[in-house]
mmCIF file of C-alpha atoms in Angstrom:
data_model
loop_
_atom_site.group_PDB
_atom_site.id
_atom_site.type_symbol
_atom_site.label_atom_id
_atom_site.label_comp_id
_atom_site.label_asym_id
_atom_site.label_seq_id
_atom_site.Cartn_x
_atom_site.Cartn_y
_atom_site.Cartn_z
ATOM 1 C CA UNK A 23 -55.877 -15.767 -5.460
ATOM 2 C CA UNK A 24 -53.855 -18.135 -3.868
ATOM 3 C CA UNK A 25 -53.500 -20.615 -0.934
ATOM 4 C CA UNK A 26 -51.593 -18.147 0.863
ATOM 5 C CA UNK A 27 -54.081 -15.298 0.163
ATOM 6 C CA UNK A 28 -57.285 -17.550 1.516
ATOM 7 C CA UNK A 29 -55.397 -18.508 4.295
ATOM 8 C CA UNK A 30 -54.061 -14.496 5.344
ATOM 9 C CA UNK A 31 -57.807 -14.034 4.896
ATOM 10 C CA UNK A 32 -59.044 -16.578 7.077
ATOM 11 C CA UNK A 33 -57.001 -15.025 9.554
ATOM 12 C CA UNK A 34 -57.449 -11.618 9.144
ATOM 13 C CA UNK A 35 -61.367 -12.362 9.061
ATOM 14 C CA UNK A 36 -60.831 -14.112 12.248
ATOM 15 C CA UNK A 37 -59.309 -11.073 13.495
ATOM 16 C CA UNK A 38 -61.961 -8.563 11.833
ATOM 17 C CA UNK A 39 -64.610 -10.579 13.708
ATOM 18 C CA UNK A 40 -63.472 -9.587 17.295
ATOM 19 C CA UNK A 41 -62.893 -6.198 16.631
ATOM 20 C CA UNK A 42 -65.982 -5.734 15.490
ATOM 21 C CA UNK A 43 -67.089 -7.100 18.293
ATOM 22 C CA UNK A 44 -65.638 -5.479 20.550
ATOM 23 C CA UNK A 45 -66.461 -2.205 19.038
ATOM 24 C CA UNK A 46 -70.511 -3.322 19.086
ATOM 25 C CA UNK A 47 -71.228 -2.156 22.751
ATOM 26 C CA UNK A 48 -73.827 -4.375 25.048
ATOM 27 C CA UNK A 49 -73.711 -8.556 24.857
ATOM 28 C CA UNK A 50 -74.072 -10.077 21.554
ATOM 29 C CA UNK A 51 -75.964 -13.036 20.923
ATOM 30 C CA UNK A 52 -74.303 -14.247 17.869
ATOM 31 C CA UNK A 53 -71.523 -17.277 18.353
ATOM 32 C CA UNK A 54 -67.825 -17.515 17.498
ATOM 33 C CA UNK A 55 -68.841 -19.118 14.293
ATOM 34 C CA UNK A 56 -70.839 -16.152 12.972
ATOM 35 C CA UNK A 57 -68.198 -13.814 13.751
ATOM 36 C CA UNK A 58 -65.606 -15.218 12.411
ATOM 37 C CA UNK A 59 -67.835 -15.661 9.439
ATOM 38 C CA UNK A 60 -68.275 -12.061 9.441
ATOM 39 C CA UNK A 61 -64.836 -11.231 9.640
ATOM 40 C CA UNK A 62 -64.304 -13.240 6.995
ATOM 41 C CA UNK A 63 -66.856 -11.575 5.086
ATOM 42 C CA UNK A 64 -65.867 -8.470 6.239
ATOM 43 C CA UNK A 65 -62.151 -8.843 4.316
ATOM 44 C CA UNK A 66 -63.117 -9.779 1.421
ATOM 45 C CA UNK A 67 -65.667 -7.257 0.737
ATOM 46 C CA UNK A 68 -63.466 -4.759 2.693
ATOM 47 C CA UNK A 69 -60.480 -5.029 0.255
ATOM 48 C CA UNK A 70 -62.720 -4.831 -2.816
ATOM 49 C CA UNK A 71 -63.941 -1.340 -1.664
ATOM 50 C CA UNK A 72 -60.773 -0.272 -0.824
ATOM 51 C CA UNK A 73 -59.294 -1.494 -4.027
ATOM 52 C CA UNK A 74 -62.698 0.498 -5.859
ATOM 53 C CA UNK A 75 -61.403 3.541 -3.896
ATOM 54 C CA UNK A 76 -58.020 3.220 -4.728
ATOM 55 C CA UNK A 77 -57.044 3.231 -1.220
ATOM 56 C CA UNK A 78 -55.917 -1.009 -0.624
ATOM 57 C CA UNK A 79 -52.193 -0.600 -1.973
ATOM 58 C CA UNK A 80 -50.474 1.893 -0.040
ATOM 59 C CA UNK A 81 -46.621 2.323 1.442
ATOM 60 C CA UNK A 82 -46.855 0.988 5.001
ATOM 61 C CA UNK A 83 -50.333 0.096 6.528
ATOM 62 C CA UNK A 84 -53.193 0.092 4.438
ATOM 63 C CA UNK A 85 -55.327 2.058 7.188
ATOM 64 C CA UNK A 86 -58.021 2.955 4.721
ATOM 65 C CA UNK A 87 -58.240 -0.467 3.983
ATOM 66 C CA UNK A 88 -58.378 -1.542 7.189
ATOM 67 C CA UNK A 89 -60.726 0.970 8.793
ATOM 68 C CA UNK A 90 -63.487 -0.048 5.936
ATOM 69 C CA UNK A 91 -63.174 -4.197 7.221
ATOM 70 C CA UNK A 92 -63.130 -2.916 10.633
ATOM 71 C CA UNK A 93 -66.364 -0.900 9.955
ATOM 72 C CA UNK A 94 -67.808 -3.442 7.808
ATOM 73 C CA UNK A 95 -67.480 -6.274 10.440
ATOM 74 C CA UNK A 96 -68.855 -4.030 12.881
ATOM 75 C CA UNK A 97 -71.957 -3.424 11.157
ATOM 76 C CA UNK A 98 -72.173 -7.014 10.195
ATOM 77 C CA UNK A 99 -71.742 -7.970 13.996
ATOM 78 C CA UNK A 100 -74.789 -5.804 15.102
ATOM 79 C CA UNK A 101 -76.843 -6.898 12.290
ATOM 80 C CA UNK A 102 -77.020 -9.919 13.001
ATOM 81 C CA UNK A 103 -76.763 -9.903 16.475
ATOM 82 C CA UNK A 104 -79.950 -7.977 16.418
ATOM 83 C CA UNK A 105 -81.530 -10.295 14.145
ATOM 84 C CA UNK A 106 -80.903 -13.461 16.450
ATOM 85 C CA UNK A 107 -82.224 -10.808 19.058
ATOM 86 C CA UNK A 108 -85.596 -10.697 17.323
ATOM 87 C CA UNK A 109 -86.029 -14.191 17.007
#
């Protein structure tokens, strides 16, 4: 991978992060840091499904591959939201 591809990911991550925070109803008690952390985790594991499904390389917008970071960031969002919760 290079630079360029870190650096889209970063951002998309970034991006990933506040949707799925957005889509996690009620406050969240998690911090900018963790969801952008998310969202960066949330690519990166998000494109490797979608690549497993054979869905990430498509003409136009790669909704498939989308929709799968979007729900992946969203369920890492209220995980750990409702882990700091517990604490």
């Amino acid at each position: 991978m290079e630079i360029s591809g870190v650096i889209s990911a970063i951002v998309i991550g970034i991006v990933l992060g506040v949707l799925g925070r957005l889509v996690v109803p009620g406050r969240q008690r998690i911090g900018i840091l963790w969801t952008i952390g998310i969202g960066i985790v949330a690519a990166f594991v998000g494109t490797g499904i979608a690549s497993g499904l054979d869905i990430a390389d498509t003409k136009g917008v790669d909704w498939g591959e989308w929709l799968t970071q979007i729900a992946l960031a969203t369920l890492g969002v209220a995980a750990v939201s409702e882990v700091k919760l517990r604490r």
